[in-house]
Short mmCIF file of N, CA and C in Angstrom, two decimals:
data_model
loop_
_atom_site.label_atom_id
_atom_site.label_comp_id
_atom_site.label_asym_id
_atom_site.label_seq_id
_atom_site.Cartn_x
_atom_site.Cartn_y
_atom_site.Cartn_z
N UNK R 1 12.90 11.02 1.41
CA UNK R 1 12.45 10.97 0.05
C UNK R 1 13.18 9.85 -0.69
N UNK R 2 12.66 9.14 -1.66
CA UNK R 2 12.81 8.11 -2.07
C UNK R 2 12.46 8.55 -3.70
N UNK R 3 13.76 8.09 -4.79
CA UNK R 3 13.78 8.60 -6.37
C UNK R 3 13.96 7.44 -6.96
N UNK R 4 13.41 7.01 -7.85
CA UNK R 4 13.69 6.41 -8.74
C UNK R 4 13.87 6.82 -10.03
N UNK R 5 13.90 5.89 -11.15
CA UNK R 5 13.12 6.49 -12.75
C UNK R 5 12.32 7.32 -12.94
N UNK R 6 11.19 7.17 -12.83
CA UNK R 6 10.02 7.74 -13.18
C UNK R 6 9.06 8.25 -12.27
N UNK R 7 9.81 7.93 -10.74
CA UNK R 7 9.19 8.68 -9.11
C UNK R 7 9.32 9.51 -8.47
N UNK R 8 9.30 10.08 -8.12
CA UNK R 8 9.33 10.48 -6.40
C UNK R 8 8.55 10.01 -5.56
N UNK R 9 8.93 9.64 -3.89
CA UNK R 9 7.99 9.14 -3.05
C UNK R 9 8.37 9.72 -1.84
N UNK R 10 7.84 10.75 -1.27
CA UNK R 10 8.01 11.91 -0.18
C UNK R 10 6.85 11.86 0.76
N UNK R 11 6.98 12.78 1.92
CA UNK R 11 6.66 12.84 2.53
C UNK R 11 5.41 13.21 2.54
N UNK R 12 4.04 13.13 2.00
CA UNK R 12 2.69 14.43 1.94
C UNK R 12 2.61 15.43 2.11
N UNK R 13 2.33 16.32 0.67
CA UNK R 13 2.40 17.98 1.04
C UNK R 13 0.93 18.19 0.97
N UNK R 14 0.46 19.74 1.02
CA UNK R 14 -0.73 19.66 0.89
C UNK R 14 -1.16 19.79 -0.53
N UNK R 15 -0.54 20.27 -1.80
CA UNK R 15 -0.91 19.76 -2.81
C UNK R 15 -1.38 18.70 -3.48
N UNK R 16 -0.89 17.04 -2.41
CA UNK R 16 -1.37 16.04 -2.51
C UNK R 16 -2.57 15.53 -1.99
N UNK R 17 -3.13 16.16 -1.10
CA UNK R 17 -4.71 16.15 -1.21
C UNK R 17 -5.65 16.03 -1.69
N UNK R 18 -6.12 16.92 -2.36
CA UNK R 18 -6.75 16.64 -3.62
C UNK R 18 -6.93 15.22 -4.43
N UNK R 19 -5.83 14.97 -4.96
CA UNK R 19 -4.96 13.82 -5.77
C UNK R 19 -6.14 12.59 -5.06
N UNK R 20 -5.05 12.37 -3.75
CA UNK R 20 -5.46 11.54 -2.68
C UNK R 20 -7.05 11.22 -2.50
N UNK R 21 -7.74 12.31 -2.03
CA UNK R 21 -8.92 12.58 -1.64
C UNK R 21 -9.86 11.84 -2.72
N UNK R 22 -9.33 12.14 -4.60
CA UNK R 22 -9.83 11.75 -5.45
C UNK R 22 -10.25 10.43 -5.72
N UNK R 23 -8.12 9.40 -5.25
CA UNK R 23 -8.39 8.16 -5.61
C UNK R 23 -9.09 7.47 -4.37
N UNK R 24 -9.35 8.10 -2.98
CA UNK R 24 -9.96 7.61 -1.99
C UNK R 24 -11.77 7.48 -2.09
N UNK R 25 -12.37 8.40 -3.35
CA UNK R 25 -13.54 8.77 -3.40
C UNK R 25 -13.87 7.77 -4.85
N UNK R 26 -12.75 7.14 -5.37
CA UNK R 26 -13.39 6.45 -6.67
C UNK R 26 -13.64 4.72 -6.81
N UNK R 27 -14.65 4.60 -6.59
CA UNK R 27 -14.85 3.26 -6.51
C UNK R 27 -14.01 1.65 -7.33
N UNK R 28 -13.48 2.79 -8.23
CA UNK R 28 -12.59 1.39 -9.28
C UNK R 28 -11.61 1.36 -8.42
N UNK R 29 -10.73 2.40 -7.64
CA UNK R 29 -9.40 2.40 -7.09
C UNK R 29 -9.75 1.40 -5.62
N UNK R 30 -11.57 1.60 -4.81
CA UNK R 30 -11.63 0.97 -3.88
C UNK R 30 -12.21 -0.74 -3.74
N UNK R 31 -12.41 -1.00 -5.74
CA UNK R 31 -13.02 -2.09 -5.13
C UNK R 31 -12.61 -3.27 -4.15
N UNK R 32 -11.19 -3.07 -4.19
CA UNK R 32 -10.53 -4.31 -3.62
C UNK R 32 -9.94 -3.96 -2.22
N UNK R 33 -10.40 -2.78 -1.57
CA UNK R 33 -9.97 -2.42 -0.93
C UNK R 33 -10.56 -1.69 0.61
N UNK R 34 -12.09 -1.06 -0.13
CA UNK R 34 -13.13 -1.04 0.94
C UNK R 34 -14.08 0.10 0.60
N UNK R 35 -14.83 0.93 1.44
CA UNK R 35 -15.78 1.40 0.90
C UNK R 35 -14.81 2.81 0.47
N UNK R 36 -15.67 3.89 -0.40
CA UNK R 36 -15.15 5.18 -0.83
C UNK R 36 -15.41 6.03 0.21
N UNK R 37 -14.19 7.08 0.29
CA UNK R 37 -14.43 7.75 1.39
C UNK R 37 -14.54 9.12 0.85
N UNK R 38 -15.35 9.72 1.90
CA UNK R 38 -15.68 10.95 1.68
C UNK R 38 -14.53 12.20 1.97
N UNK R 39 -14.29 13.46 1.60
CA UNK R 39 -12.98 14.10 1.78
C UNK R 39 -12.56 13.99 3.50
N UNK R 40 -13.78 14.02 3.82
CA UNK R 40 -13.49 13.72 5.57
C UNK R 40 -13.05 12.70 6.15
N UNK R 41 -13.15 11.99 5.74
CA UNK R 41 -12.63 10.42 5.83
C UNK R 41 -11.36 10.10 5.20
N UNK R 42 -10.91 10.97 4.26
CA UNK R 42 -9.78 10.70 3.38
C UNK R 42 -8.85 11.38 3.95
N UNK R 43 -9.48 12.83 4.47
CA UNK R 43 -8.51 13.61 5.85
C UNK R 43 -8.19 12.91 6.81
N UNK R 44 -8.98 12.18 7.54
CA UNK R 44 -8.71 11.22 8.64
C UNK R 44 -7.42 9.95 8.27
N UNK R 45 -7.92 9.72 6.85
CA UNK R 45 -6.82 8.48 6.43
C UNK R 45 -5.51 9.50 6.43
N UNK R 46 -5.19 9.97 6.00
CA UNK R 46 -3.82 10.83 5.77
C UNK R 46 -3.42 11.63 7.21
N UNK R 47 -4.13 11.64 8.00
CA UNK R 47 -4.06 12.04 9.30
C UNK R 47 -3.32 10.51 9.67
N UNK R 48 -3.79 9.78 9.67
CA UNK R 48 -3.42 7.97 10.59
C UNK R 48 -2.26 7.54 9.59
N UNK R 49 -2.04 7.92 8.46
CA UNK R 49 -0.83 7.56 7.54
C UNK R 49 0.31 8.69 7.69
N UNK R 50 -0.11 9.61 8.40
CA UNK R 50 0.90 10.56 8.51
C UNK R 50 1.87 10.21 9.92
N UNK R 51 1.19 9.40 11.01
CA UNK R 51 1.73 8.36 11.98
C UNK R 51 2.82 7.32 11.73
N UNK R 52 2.75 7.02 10.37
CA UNK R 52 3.49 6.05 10.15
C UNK R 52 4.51 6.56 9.59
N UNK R 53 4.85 7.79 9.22
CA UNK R 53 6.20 8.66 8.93
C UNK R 53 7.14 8.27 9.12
N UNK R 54 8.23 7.72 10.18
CA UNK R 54 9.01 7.20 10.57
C UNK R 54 9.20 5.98 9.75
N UNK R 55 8.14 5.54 9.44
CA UNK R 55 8.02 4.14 8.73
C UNK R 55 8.35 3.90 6.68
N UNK R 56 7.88 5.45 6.65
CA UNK R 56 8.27 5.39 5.37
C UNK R 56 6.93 5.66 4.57
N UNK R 57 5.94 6.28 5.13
CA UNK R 57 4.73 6.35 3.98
C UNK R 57 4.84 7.40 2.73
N UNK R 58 4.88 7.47 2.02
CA UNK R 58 5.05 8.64 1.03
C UNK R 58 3.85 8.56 -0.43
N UNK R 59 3.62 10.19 -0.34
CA UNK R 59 2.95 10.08 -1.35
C UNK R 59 3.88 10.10 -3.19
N UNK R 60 3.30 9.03 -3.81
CA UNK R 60 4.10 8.90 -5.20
C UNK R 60 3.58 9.76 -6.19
N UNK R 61 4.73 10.69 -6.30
CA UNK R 61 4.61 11.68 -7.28
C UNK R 61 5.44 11.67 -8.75
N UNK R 62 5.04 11.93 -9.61
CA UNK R 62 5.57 11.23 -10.92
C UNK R 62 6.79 12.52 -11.32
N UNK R 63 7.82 12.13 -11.97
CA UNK R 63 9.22 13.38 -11.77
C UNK R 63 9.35 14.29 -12.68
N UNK R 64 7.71 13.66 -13.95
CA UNK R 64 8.23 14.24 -15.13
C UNK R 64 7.32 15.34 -15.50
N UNK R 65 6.28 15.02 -13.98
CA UNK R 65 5.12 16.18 -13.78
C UNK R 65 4.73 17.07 -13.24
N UNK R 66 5.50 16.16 -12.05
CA UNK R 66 4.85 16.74 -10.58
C UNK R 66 3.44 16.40 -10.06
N UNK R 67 2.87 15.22 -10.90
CA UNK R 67 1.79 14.32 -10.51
C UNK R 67 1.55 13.40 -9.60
N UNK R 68 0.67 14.07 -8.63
CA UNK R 68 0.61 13.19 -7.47
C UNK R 68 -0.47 11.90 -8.13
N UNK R 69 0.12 10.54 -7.85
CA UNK R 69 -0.31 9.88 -8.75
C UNK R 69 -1.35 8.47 -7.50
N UNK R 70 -0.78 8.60 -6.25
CA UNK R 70 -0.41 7.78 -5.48
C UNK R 70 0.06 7.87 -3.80
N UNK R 71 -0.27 6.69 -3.34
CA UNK R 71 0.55 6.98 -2.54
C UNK R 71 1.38 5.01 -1.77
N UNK R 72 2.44 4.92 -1.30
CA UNK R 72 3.20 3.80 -1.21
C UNK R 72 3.99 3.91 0.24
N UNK R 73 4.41 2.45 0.62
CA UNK R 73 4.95 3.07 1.84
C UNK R 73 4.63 1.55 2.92
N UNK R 74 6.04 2.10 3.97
CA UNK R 74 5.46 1.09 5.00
C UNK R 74 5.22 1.74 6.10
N UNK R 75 4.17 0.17 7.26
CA UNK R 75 3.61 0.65 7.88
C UNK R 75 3.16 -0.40 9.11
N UNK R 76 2.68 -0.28 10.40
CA UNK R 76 2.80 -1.10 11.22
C UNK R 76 1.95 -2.10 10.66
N UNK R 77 2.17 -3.20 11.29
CA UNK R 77 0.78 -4.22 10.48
C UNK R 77 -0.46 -3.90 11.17
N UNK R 78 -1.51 -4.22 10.52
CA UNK R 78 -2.79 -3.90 11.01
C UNK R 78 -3.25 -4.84 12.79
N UNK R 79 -3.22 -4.10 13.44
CA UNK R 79 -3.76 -4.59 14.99
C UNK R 79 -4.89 -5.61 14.14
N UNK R 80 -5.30 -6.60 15.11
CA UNK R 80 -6.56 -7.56 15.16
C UNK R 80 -5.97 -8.50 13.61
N UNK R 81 -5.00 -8.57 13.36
CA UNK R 81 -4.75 -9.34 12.22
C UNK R 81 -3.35 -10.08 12.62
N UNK R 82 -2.94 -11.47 11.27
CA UNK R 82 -2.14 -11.92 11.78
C UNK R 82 -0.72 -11.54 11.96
N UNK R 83 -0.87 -10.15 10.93
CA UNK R 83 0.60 -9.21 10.63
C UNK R 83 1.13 -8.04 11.56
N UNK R 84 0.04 -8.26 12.91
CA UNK R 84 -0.33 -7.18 13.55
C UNK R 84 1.86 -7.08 14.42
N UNK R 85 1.79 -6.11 14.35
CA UNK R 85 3.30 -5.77 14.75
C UNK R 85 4.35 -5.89 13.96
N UNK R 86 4.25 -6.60 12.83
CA UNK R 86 5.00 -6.26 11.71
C UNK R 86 5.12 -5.64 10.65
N UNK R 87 6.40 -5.46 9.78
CA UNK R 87 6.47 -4.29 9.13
C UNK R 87 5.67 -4.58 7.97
N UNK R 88 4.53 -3.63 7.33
CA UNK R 88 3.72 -3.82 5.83
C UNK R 88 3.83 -2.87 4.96
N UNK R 89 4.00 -3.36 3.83
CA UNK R 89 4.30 -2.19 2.83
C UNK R 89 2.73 -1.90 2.45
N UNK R 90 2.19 -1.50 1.45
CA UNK R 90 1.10 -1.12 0.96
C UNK R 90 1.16 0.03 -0.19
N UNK R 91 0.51 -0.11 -0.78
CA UNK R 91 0.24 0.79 -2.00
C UNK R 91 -1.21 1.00 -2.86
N UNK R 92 -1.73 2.42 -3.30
CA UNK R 92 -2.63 2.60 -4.04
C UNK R 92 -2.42 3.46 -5.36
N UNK R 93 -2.79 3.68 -5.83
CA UNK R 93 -2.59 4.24 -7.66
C UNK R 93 -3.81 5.09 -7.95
N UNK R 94 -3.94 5.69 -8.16
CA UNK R 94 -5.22 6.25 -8.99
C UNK R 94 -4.97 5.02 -10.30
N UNK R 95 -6.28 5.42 -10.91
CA UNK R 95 -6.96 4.39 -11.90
C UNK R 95 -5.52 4.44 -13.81
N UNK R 96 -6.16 5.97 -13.68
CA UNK R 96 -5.28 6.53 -14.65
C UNK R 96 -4.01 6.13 -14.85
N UNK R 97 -2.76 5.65 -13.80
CA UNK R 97 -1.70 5.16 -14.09
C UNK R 97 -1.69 3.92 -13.53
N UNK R 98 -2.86 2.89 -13.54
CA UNK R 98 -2.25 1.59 -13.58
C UNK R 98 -2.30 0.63 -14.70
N UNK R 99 -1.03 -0.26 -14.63
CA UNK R 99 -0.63 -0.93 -16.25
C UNK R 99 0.54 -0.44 -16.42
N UNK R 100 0.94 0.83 -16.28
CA UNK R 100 2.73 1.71 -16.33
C UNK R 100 3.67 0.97 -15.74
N UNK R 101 3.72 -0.10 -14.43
CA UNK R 101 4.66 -0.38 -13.71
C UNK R 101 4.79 0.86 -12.42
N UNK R 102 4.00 1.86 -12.44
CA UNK R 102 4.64 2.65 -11.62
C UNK R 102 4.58 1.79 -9.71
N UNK R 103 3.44 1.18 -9.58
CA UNK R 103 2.46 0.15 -8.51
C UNK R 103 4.26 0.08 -8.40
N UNK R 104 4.77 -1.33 -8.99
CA UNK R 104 6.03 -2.01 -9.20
C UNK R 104 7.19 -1.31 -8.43
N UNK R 105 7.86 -0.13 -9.70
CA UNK R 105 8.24 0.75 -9.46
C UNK R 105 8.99 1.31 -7.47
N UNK R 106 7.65 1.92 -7.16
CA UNK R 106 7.67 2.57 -6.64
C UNK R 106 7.70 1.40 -5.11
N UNK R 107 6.80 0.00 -4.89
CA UNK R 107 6.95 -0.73 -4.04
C UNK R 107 8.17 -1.09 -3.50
N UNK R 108 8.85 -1.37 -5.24
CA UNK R 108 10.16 -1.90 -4.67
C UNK R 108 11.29 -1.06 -3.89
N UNK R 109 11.12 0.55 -4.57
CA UNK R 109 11.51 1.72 -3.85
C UNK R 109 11.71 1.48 -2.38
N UNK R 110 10.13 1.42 -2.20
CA UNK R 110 9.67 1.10 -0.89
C UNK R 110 10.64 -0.36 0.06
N UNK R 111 10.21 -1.49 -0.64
CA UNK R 111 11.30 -2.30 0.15
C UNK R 111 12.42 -2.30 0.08
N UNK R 112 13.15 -1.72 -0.95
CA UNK R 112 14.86 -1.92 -0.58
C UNK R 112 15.02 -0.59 0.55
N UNK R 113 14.32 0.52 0.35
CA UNK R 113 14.67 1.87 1.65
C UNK R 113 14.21 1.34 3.29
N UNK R 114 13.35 -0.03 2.90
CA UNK R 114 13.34 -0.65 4.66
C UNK R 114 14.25 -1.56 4.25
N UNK R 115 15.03 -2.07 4.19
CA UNK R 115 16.05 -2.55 4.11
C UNK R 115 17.07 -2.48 4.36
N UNK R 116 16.96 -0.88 3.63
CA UNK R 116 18.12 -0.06 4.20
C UNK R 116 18.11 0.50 5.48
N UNK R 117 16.54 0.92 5.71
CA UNK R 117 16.67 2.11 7.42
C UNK R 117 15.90 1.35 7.95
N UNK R 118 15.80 0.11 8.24
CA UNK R 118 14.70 -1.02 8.93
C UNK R 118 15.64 -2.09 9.38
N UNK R 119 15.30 -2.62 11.21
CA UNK R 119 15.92 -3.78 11.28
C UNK R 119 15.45 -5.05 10.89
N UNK R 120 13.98 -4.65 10.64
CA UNK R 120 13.20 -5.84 10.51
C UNK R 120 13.87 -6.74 9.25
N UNK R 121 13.52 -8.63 9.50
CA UNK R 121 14.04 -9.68 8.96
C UNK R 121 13.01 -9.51 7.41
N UNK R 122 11.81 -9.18 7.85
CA UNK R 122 10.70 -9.54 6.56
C UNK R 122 9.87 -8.40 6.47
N UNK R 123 9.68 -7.96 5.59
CA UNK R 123 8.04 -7.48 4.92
C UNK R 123 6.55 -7.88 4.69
N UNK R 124 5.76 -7.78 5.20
CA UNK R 124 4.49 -8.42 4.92
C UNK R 124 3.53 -7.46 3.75
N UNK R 125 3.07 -7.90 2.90
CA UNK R 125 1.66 -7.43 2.32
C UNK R 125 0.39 -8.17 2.45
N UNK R 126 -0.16 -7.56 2.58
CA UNK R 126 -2.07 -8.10 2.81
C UNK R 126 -2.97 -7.47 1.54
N UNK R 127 -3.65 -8.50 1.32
CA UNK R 127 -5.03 -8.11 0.37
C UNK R 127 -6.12 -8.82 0.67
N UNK R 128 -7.67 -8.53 -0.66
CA UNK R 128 -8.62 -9.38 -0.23
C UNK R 128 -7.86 -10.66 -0.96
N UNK R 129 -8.53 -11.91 -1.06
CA UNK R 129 -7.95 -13.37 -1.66
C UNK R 129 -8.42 -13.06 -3.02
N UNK R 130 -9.67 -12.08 -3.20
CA UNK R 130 -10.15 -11.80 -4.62
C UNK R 130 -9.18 -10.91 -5.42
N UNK R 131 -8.10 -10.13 -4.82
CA UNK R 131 -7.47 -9.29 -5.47
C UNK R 131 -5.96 -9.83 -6.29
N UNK R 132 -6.28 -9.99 -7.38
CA UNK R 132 -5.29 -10.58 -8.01
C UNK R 132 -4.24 -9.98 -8.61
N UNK R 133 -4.96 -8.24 -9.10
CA UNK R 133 -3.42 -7.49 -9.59
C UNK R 133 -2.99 -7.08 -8.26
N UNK R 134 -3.03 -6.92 -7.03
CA UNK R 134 -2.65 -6.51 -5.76
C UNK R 134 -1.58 -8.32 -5.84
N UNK R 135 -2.31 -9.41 -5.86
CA UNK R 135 -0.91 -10.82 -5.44
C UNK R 135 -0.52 -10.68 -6.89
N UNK R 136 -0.33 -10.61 -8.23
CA UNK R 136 0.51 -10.74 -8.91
C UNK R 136 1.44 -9.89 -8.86
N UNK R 137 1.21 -8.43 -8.28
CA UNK R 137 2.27 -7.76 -7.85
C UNK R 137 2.81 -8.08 -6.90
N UNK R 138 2.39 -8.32 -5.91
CA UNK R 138 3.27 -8.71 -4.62
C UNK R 138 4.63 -10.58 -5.13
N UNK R 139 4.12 -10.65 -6.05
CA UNK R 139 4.72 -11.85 -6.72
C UNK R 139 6.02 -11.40 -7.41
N UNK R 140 5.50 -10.48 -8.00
CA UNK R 140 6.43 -9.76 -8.79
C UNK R 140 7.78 -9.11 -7.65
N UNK R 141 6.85 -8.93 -7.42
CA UNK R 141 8.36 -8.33 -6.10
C UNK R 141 8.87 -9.12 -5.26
N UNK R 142 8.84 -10.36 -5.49
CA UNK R 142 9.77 -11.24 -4.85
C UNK R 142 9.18 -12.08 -3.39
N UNK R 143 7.26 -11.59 -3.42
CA UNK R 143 7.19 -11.88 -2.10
C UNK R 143 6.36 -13.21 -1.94
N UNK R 144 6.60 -14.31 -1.21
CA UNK R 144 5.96 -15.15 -1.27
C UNK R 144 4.62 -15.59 -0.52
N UNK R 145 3.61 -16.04 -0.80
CA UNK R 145 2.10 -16.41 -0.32
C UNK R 145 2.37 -17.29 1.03
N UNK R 146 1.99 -16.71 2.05
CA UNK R 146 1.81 -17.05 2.93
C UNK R 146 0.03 -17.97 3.48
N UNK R 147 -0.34 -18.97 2.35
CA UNK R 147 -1.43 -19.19 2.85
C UNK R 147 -1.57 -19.94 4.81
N UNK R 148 -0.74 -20.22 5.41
CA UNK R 148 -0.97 -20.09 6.81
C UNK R 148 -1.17 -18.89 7.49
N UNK R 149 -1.06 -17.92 6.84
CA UNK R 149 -1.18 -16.55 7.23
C UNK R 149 -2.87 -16.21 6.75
N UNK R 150 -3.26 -16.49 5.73
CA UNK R 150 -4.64 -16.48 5.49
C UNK R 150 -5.95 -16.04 6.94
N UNK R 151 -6.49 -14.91 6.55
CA UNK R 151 -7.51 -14.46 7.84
C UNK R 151 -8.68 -13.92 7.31
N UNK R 152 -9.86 -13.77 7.83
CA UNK R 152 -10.86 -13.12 7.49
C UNK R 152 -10.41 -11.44 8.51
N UNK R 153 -10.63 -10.24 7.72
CA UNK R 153 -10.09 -8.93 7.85
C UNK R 153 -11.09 -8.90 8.97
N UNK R 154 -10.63 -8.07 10.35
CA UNK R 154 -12.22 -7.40 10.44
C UNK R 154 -12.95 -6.44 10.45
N UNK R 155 -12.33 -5.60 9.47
CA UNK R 155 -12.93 -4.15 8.88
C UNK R 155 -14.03 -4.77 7.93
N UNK R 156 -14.23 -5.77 7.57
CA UNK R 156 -15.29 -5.85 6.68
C UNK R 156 -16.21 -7.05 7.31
N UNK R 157 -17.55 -6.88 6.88
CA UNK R 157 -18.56 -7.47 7.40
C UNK R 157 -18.23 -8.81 7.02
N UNK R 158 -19.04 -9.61 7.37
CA UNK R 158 -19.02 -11.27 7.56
C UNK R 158 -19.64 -11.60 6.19
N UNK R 159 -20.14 -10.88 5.38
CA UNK R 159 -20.41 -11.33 4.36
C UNK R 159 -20.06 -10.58 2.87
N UNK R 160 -18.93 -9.91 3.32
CA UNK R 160 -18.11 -9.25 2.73
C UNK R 160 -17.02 -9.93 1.78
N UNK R 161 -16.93 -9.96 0.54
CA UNK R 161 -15.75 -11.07 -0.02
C UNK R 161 -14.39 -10.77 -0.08
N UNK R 162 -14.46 -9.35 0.54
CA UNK R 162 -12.84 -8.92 0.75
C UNK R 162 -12.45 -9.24 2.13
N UNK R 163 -13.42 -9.86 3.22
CA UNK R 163 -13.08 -10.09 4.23
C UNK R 163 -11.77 -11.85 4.52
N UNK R 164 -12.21 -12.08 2.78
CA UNK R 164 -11.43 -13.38 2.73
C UNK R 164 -9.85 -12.42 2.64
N UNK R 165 -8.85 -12.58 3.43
CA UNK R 165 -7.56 -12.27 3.25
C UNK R 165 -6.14 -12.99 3.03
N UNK R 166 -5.58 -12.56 2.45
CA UNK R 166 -3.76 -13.41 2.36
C UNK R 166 -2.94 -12.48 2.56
N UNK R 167 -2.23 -12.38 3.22
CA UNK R 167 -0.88 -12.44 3.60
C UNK R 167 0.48 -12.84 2.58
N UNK R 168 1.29 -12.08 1.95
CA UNK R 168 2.65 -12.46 1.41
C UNK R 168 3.69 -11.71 1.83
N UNK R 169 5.16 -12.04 2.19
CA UNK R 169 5.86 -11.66 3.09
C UNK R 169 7.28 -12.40 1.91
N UNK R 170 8.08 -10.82 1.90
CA UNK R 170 9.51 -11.62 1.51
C UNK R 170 10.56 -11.24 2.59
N UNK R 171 11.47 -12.05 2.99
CA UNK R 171 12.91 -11.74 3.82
C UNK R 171 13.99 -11.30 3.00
N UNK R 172 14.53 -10.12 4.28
CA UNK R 172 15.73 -9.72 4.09
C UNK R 172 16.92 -10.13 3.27
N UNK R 173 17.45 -9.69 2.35
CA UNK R 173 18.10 -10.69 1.26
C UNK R 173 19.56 -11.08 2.25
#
């Protein structure tokens, strides 16, 4: 478990379901990210994120509520990509708390605790090239644009505009 200010970022209980299931089913939380999934599909995602445990995935729960708000965390890099075997952080928000800093917050949580329990030299994040509060955050946290890293994803079709991707990656201080 991982605390900050205004966080918690733990392990997935089943109270966080729901939460989850919600921001996985709402199209503002997926535009930049892929299609909406159905609760079955959102079971399956939290099933394949519950793999990466060791790694640090946690769902972000707010301290002053008990609001599962989120979820943050690292994770292997995506196979068939150029990050594939390295360490990636990632993060999603429901709609409702973004603009707070919590995104911020809770990432950086995220990279200083691989820092701490990680041998790895660097961090990678990935988005579409269209997603701009996804790279101004990753900016914000210190990480720099890797446009040689630049790939078309291939979870998304060929004429897909999130299939345009970047890559930003900061090192070990």
């Amino acid at each position: 478990m991982i605390e900050t200010d205004r966080l918690v970022l733990r392990a997935p209980q089943p109270e966080d379901r729901l939460p989850l299931h919600a921001m996985w089913a709402d199209p503002a939380v997926m535009a930049d990210l892929g299609p909406v999934k159905s609760a079955e599909e959102s079971d399956m995602a939290l099933a394949r994120h519950a793999s990466y445990a060791p790694l640090g995935f946690r769902a972000v729960v707010l301290r002053s509520s008990a609001t599962t708000i989120g979820f943050c965390g690292l994770k292997p890099g995506a196979p068939d990509t150029p990050i594939a075997g390295m360490l990636e952080i990632g993060w999603m928000l429901a709609v409702p708390f973004w603009g707070a800093g919590y995104a911020r917050e809770a990432a950086a949580a995220a990279i200083a605790w691989g820092w701490q329990n990680r041998p790895d030299n660097a961090i990678v994040a990935i988005t579409a090239h269209s997603n701009t509060k996804s790279r101004l955050l990753m900016e914000r946290l210190g990480m720099l644009y890797m446009p040689e890293m630049d790939f078309e994803h291939p979870l998304f079709a060929a004429d897909d505009p999130r299939r345009q991707s970047v890559t930003y990656r900061i090192t070990r201080p």
